[in-house]
C-alpha positions as a printed NumPy array, in Angstrom:
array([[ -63.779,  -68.1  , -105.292],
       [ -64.565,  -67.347, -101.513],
       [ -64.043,  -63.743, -100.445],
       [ -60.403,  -63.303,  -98.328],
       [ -61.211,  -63.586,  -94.13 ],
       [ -61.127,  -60.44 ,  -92.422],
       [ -57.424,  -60.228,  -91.069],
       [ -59.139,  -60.334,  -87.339],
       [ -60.994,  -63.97 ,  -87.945],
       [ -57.909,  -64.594,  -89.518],
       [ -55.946,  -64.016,  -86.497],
       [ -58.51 ,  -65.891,  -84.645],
       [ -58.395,  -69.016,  -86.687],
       [ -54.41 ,  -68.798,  -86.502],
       [ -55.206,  -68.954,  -82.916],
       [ -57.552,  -72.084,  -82.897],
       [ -54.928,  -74.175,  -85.245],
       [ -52.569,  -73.408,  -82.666],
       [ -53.999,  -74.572,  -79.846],
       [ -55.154,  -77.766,  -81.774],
       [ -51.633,  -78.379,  -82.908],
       [ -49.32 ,  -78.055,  -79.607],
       [ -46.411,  -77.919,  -82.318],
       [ -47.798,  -75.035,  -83.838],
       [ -48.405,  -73.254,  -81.086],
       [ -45.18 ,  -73.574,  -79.467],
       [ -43.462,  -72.533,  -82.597],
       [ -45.849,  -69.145,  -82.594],
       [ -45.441,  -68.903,  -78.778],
       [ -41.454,  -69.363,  -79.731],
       [ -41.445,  -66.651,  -82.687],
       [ -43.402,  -63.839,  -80.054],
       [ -40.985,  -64.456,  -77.771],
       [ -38.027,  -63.729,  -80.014],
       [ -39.515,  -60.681,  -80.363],
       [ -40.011,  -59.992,  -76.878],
       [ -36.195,  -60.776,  -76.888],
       [ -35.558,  -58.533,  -78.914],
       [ -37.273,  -55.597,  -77.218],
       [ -35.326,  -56.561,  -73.93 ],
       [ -31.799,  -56.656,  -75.765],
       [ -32.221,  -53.485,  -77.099],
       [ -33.126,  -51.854,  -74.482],
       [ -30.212,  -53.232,  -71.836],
       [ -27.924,  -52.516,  -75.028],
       [ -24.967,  -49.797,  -73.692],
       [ -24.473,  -49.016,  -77.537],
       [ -28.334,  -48.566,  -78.18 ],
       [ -28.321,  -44.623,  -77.954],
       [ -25.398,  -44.406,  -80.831],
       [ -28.327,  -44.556,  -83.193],
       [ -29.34 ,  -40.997,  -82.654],
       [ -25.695,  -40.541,  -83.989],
       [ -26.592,  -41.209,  -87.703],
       [ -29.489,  -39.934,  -90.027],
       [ -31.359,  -42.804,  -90.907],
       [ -34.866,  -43.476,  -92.739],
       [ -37.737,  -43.861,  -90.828],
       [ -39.226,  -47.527,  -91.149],
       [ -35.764,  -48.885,  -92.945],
       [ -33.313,  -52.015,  -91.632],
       [ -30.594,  -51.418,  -93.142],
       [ -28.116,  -54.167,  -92.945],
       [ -25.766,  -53.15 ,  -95.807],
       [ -23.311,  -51.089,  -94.125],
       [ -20.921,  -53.632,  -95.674],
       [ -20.973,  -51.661,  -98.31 ],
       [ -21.785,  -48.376,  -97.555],
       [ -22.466,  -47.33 ,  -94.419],
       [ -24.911,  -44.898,  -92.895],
       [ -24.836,  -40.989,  -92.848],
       [ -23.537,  -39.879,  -89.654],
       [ -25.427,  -36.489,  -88.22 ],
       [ -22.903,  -34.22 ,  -88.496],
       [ -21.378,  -34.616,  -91.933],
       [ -23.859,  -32.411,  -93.643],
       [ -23.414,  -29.593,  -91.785],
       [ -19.59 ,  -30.174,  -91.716],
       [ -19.983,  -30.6  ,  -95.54 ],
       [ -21.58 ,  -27.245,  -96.068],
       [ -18.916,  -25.371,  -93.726],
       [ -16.249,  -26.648,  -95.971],
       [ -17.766,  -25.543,  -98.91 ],
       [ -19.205,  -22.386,  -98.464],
       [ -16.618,  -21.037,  -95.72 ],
       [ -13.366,  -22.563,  -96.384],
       [ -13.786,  -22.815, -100.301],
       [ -15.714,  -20.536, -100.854],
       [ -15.075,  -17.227,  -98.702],
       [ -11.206,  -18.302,  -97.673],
       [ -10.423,  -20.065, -101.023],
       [  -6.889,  -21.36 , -101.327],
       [  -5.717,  -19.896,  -98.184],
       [  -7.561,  -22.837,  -96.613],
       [  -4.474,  -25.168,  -97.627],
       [  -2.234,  -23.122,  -95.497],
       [  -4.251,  -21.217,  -93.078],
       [  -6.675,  -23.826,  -92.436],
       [  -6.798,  -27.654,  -91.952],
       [  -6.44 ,  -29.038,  -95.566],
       [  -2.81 ,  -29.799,  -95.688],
       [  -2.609,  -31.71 ,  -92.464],
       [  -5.717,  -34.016,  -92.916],
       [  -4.603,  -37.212,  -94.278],
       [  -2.014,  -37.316,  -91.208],
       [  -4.595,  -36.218,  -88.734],
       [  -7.332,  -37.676,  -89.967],
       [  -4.873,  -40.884,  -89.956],
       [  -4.567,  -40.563,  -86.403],
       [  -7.861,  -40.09 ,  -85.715],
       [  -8.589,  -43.579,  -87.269],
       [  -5.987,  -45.388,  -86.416],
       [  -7.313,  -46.69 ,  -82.845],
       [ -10.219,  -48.352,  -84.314],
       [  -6.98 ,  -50.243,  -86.462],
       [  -5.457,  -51.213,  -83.656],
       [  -2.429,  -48.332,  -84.387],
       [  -0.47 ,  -45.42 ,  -82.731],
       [  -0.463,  -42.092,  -84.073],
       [   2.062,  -41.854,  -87.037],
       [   1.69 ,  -45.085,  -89.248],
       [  -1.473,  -44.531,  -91.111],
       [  -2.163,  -41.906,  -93.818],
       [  -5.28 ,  -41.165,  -95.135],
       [  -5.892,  -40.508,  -99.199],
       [  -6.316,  -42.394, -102.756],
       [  -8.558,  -45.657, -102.682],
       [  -7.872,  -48.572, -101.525],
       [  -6.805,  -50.509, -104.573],
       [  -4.239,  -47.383, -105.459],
       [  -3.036,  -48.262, -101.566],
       [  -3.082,  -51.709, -102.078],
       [  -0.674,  -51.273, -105.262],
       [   1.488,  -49.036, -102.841],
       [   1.526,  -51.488, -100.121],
       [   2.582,  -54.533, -102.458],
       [   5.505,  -53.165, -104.442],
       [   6.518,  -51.335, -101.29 ],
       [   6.401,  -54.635,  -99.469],
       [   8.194,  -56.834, -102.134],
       [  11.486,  -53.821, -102.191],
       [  11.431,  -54.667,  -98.504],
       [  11.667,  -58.122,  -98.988],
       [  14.869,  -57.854, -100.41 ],
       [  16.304,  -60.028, -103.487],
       [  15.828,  -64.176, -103.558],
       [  12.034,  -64.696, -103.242],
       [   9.883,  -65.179, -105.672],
       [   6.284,  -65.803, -104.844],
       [   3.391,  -63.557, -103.563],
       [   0.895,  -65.769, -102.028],
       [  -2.861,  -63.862, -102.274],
       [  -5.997,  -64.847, -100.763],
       [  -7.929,  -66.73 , -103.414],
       [ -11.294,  -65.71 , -102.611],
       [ -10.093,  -62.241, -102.415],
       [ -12.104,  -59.669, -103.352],
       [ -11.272,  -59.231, -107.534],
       [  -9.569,  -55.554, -107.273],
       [  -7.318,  -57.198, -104.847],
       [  -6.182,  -59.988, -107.473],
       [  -6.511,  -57.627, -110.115],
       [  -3.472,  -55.618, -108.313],
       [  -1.43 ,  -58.316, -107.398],
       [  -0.7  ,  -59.049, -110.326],
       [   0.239,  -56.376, -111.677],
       [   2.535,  -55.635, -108.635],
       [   3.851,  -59.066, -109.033],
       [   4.59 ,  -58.273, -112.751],
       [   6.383,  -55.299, -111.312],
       [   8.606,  -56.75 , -109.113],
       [   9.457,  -59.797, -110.833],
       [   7.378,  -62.051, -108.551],
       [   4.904,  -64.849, -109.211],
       [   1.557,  -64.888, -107.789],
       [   0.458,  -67.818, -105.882],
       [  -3.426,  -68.298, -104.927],
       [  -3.833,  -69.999, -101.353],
       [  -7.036,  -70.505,  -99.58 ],
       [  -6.159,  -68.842,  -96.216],
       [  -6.702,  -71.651,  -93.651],
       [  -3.776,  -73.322,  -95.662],
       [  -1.826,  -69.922,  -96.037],
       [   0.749,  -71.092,  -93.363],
       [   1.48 ,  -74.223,  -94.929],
       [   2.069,  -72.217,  -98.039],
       [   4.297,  -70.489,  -96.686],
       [   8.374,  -70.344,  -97.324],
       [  12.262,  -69.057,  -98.037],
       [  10.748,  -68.325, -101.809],
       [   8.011,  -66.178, -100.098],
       [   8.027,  -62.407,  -99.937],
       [   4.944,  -61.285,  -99.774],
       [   1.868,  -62.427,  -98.501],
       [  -1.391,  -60.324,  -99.127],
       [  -4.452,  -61.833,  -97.104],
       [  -8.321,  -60.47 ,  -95.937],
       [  -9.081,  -60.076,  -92.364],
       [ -12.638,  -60.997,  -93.354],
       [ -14.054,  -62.793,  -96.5  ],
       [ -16.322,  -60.577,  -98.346],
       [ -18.381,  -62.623,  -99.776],
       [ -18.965,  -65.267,  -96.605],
       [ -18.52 ,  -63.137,  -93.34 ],
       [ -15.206,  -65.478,  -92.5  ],
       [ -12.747,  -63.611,  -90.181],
       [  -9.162,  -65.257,  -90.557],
       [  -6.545,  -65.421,  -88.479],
       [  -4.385,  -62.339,  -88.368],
       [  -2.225,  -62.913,  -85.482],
       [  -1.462,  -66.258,  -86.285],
       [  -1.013,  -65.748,  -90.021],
       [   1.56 ,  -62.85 ,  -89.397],
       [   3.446,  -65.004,  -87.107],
       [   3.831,  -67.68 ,  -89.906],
       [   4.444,  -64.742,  -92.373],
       [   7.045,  -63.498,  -90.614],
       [   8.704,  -67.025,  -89.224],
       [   9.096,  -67.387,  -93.238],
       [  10.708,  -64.302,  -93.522],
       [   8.466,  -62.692,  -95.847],
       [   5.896,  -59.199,  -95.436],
       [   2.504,  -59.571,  -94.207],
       [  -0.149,  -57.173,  -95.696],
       [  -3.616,  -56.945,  -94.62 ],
       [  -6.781,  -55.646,  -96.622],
       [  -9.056,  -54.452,  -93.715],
       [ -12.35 ,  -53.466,  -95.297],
       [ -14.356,  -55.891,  -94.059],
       [ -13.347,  -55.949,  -90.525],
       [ -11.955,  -52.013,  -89.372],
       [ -14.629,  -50.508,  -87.731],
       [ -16.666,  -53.914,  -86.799],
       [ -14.049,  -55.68 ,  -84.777],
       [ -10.714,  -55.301,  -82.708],
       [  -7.967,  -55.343,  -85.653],
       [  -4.833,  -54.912,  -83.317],
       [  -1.837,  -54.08 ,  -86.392],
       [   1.037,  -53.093,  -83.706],
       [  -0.066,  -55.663,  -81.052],
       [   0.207,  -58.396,  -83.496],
       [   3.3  ,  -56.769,  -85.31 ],
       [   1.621,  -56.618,  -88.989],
       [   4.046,  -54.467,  -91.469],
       [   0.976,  -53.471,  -93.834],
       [  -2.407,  -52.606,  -94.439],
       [  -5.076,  -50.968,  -96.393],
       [  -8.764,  -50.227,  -96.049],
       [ -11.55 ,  -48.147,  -97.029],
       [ -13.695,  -46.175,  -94.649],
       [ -17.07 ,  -46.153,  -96.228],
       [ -18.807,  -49.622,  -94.829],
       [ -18.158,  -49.633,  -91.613],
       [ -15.951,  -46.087,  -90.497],
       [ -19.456,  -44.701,  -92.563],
       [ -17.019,  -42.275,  -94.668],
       [ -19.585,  -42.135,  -97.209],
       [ -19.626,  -43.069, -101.278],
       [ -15.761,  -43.196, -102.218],
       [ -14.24 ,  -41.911,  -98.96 ],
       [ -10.524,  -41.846,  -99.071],
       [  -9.027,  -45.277,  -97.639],
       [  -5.604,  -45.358,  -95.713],
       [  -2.506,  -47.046,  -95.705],
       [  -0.697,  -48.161,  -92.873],
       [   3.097,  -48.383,  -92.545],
       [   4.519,  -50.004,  -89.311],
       [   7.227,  -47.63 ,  -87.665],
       [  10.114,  -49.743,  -88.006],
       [   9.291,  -49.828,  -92.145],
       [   9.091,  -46.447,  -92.902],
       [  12.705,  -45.343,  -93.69 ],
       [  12.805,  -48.296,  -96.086],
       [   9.356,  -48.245,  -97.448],
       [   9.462,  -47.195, -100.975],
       [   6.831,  -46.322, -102.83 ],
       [   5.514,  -46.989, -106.342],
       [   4.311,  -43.93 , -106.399],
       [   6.239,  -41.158, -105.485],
       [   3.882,  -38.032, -105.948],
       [   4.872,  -34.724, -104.813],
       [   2.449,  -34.879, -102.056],
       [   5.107,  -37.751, -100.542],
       [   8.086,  -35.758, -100.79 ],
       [  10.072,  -34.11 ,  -98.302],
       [  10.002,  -30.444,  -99.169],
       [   6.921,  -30.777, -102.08 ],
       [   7.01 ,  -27.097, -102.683],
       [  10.146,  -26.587, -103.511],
       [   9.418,  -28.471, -106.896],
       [  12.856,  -30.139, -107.375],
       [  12.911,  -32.751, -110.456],
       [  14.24 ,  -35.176, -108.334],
       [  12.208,  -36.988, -105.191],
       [  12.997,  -37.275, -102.021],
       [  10.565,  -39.067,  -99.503],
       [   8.914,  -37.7  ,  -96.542],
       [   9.74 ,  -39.181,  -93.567],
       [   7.148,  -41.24 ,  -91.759],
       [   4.21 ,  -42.833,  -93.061],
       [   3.666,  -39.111,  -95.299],
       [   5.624,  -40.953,  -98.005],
       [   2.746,  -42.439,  -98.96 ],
       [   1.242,  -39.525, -100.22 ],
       [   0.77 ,  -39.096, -103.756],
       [  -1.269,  -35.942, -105.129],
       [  -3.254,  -33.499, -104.103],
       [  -5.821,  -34.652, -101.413],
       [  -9.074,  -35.29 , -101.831],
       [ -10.25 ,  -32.528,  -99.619],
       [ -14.49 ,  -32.597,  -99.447],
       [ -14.636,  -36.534,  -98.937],
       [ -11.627,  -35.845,  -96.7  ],
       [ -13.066,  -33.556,  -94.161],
       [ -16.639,  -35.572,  -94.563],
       [ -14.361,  -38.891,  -93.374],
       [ -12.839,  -36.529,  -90.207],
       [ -16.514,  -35.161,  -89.215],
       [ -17.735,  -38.989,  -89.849],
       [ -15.447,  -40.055,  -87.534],
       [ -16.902,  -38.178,  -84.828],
       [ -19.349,  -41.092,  -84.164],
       [ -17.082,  -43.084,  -82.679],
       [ -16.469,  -40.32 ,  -79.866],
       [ -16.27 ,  -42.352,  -76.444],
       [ -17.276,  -45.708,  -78.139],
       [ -14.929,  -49.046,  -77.08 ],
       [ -13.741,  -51.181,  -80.111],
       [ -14.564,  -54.351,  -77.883],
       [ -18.007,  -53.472,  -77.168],
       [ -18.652,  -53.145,  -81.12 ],
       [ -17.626,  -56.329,  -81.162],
       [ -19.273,  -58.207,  -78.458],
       [ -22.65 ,  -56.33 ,  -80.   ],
       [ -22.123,  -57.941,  -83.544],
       [ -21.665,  -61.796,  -82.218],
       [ -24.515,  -60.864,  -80.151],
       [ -26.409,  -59.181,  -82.84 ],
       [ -25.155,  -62.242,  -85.595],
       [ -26.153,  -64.839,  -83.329],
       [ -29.474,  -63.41 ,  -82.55 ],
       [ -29.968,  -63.043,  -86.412],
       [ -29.333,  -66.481,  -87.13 ],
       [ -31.553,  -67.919,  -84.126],
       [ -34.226,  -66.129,  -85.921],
       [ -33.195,  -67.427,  -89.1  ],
       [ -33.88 ,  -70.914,  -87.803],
       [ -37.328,  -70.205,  -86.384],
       [ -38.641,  -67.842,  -89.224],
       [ -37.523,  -69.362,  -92.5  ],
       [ -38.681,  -72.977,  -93.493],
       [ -36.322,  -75.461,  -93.119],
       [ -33.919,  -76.277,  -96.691],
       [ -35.297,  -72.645,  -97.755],
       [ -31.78 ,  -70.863,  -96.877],
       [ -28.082,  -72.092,  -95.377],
       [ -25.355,  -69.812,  -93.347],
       [ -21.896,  -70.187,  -95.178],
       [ -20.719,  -67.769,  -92.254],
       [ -18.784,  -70.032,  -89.79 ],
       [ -21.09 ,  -70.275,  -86.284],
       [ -18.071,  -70.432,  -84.448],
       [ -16.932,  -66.607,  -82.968],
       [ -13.266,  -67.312,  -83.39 ],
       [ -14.151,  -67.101,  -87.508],
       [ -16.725,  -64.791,  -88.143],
       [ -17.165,  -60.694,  -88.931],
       [ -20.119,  -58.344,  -88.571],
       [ -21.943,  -60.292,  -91.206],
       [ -24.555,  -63.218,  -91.783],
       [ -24.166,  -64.609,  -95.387],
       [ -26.813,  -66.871,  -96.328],
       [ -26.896,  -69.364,  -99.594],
       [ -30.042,  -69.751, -101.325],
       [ -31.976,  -70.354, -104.629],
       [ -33.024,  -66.876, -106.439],
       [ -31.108,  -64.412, -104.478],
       [ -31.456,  -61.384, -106.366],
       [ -34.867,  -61.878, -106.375],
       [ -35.569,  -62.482, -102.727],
       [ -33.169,  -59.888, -101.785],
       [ -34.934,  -57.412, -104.213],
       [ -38.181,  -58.647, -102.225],
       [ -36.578,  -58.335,  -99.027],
       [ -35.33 ,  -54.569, -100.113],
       [ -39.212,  -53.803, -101.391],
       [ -40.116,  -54.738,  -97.973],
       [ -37.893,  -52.216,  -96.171],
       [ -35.057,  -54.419,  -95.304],
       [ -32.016,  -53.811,  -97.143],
       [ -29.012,  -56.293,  -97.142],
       [ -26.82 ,  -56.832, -100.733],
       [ -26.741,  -60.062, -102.847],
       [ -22.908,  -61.457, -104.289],
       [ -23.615,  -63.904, -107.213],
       [ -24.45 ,  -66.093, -107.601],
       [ -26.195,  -67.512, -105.206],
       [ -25.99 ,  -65.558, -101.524],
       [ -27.694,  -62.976,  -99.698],
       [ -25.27 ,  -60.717,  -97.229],
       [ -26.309,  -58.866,  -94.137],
       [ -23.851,  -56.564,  -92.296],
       [ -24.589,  -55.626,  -88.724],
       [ -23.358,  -52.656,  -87.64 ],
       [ -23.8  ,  -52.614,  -84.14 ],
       [ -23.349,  -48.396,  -83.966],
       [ -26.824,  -48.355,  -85.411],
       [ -28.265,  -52.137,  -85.994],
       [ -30.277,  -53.216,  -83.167],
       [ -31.899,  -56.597,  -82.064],
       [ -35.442,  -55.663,  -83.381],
       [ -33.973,  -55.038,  -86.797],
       [ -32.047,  -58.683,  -86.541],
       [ -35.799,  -59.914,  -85.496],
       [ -37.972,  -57.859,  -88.254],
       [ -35.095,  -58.74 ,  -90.7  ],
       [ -34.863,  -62.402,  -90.022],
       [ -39.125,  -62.608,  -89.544],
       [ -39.255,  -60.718,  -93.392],
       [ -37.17 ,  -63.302,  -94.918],
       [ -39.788,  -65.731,  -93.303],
       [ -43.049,  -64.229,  -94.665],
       [ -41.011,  -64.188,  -98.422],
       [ -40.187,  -68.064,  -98.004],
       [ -43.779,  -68.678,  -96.217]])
């Protein structure tokens, strides 16, 4: 066996083939320019300075912030002031002489413009399958008597199925599966409830939430929206396009952190009829004056339950913070930006046949997220995550990258997009 070529003569050789194959050279000349692309995006990018804003690795592109997004600066510190100040010197005075009671209202409000909300629809607290079950029996008590079906996304993500059900068991109703470009059709006087995705989990597919409301609504039926894959990467818009209600976590792209509280949002004109499943004291109109029999809160408070969760709740308000002065609309035009760029590099790095986008090309239809079907996923994602690239893989067969444009740049689309190359190579 011949000894391996110094990596300079093998740079040199590289460099002979190419100019003996035009082909090959233009396709090396193409690939060092995409990286030269890359350099200029980022640095004409108005959003490119938001990186400083979180507390990432050195030498890491991390494009899972579809599931769990990146530490923002300040938590930690915020983290430590809550515990060793306000639990640990002013103890339970910090419920009434401090900030605790109040957060999952404020902290509501301090979220809700990134959800396309004003101030007094969305509360804060619980997950977001315990707001989901809230947000389905609630809806089918405001559809009223006569209807019979819930129609539910059926790619949904399984928690979301899971709980259907079992609200539908609740409230007498049957559950219908619909694939959601046919969820209009679907649609009529038997309907009362109609429980979609904003984006597909699994494939990066954004649906149609205006239009789907309308046809919701033109059926007389509730429209509720699961918003984790979208809030935070992409203008939502729940009182411009008159949605009644919606859930969502804030740890992918609000970067909560592991198990951050999600939130529930209540339009204003169904909040004096919204009725809870779960009527915890927390929801209740006087909740310290212990009465055996509830009475809701008025406003979207009703859908308290218990106690809050008060560390991952004040970690969620100080996470927050990175979003200080940063425009909802110029997320979004960085992610198609970011997402196309991604997938031009796709097409130039990775042999043809090797890998194939299932997220739609078109802008109208997709998230912050390139999903990509191949053979051996786990294995080339474990590969790609060995490599310092970390996406996620969804069985059985796809790879997932999520772009967060608050701290993904162009050269991470590039290196990302170039690793998956060398792998396939």
């Amino acid at each position: 066996m011949s000894e391996p070529l110094p990596a300079s003569e093998r740079t040199d050789r590289a460099g002979l083939s190419a100019l003996a194959d035009p082909a090959e050279g233009d396709a090396l000349a193409g690939r060092a320019d995409l990286a030269a692309r890359a350099a200029r995006l980022d640095a004409a990018d108005e959003l490119g300075t938001l990186r400083e804003r979180f507390a990432l690795p050195e030498g890491i592109v991390y494009l899972d912030g579809n599931s769990l997004g990146a530490l923002p600066v300040g938590v930690a510190r915020r983290l430590a002031e809550v515990v060793t100040q306000e639990w640990g010197t002013s103890l339970i005075r910090s419920w009434s002489e401090g900030t605790w009671w109040t957060a999952p209202e404020r902290i509501g409000d301090k979220l809700a413009p990134l959800i396309g909300a004003a101030a007094g629809q969305t509360v804060v607290g619980d997950s977001t399958s315990v707001n989901l079950f809230k947000a389905l029996v609630g809806a089918a008590r405001l559809a009223g008597p006569g209807r019979t079906r819930m129609l539910v996304d059926a790619a949904t993500f399984p928690t979301d199925g899971y709980i259907a059900e079992s609200a539908a068991r609740l409230t007498g109703l049957t559950v219908t599966p619909v694939d959601p470009g046919e969820a209009a059709a679907a649609m009529g006087p038997d309907t009362a409830v109609v429980l979609l995705n904003h984006a597909d989990y699994r494939t990066g597919r954004l649906h149609d939430l205006p239009g789907l409301t309308r046809a919701a609504h033109a059926a007389g039926a509730i429209a509720v929206w699961d918003l984790c894959h979208s809030a935070g990467a992409l203008p939502v818009g729940l009182d411009a396009h008159a949605v009644d209600l919606a859930v969502g976590c804030t740890y992918k792209y609000l970067n909560g952190g592991p198990g951050a509280p999600a939130y529930l949002y209540v339009a204003e004109r169904h909040q004096q009829a919204f009725d809870s499943p779960l009527p915890g004291w927390n929801g209740h109109a006087d909740p310290f004056a212990m009465t055996p029999h509830y009475t809701p809160a008025a406003g979207a408070t009703r859908g308290r339950v218990g106690t809050p969760d008060i560390l991952s709740m004040l970690a969620l308000e100080s996470a927050l913070d990175a979003w200080d002065g940063v425009s909802i609309e110029a997320v979004r035009a960085k992610s198609l930006a970011l997402t196309d760029f991604f997938l031009e590099c796709v097409a130039a790095y990775v042999p043809a046949g090797a890998v194939e986008p299932v997220t739609p090309a078109d802008h109208a239809h997709r998230a912050s997220q390139v999903s990509l079907r191949t053979d051996n996923a786990r294995e080339v994602m474990a590969e790609l995550i060995s490599r310092g690239v970390v996406g996620d893989f969804r069985a059985p067969d796809v790879l997932r990258f999520g772009f967060t444009p608050l701290y993904v740049g162009f050269a991470d689309a590039e290196r990302a997009a170039r690793t998956l190359g060398h792998i396939f190579g």
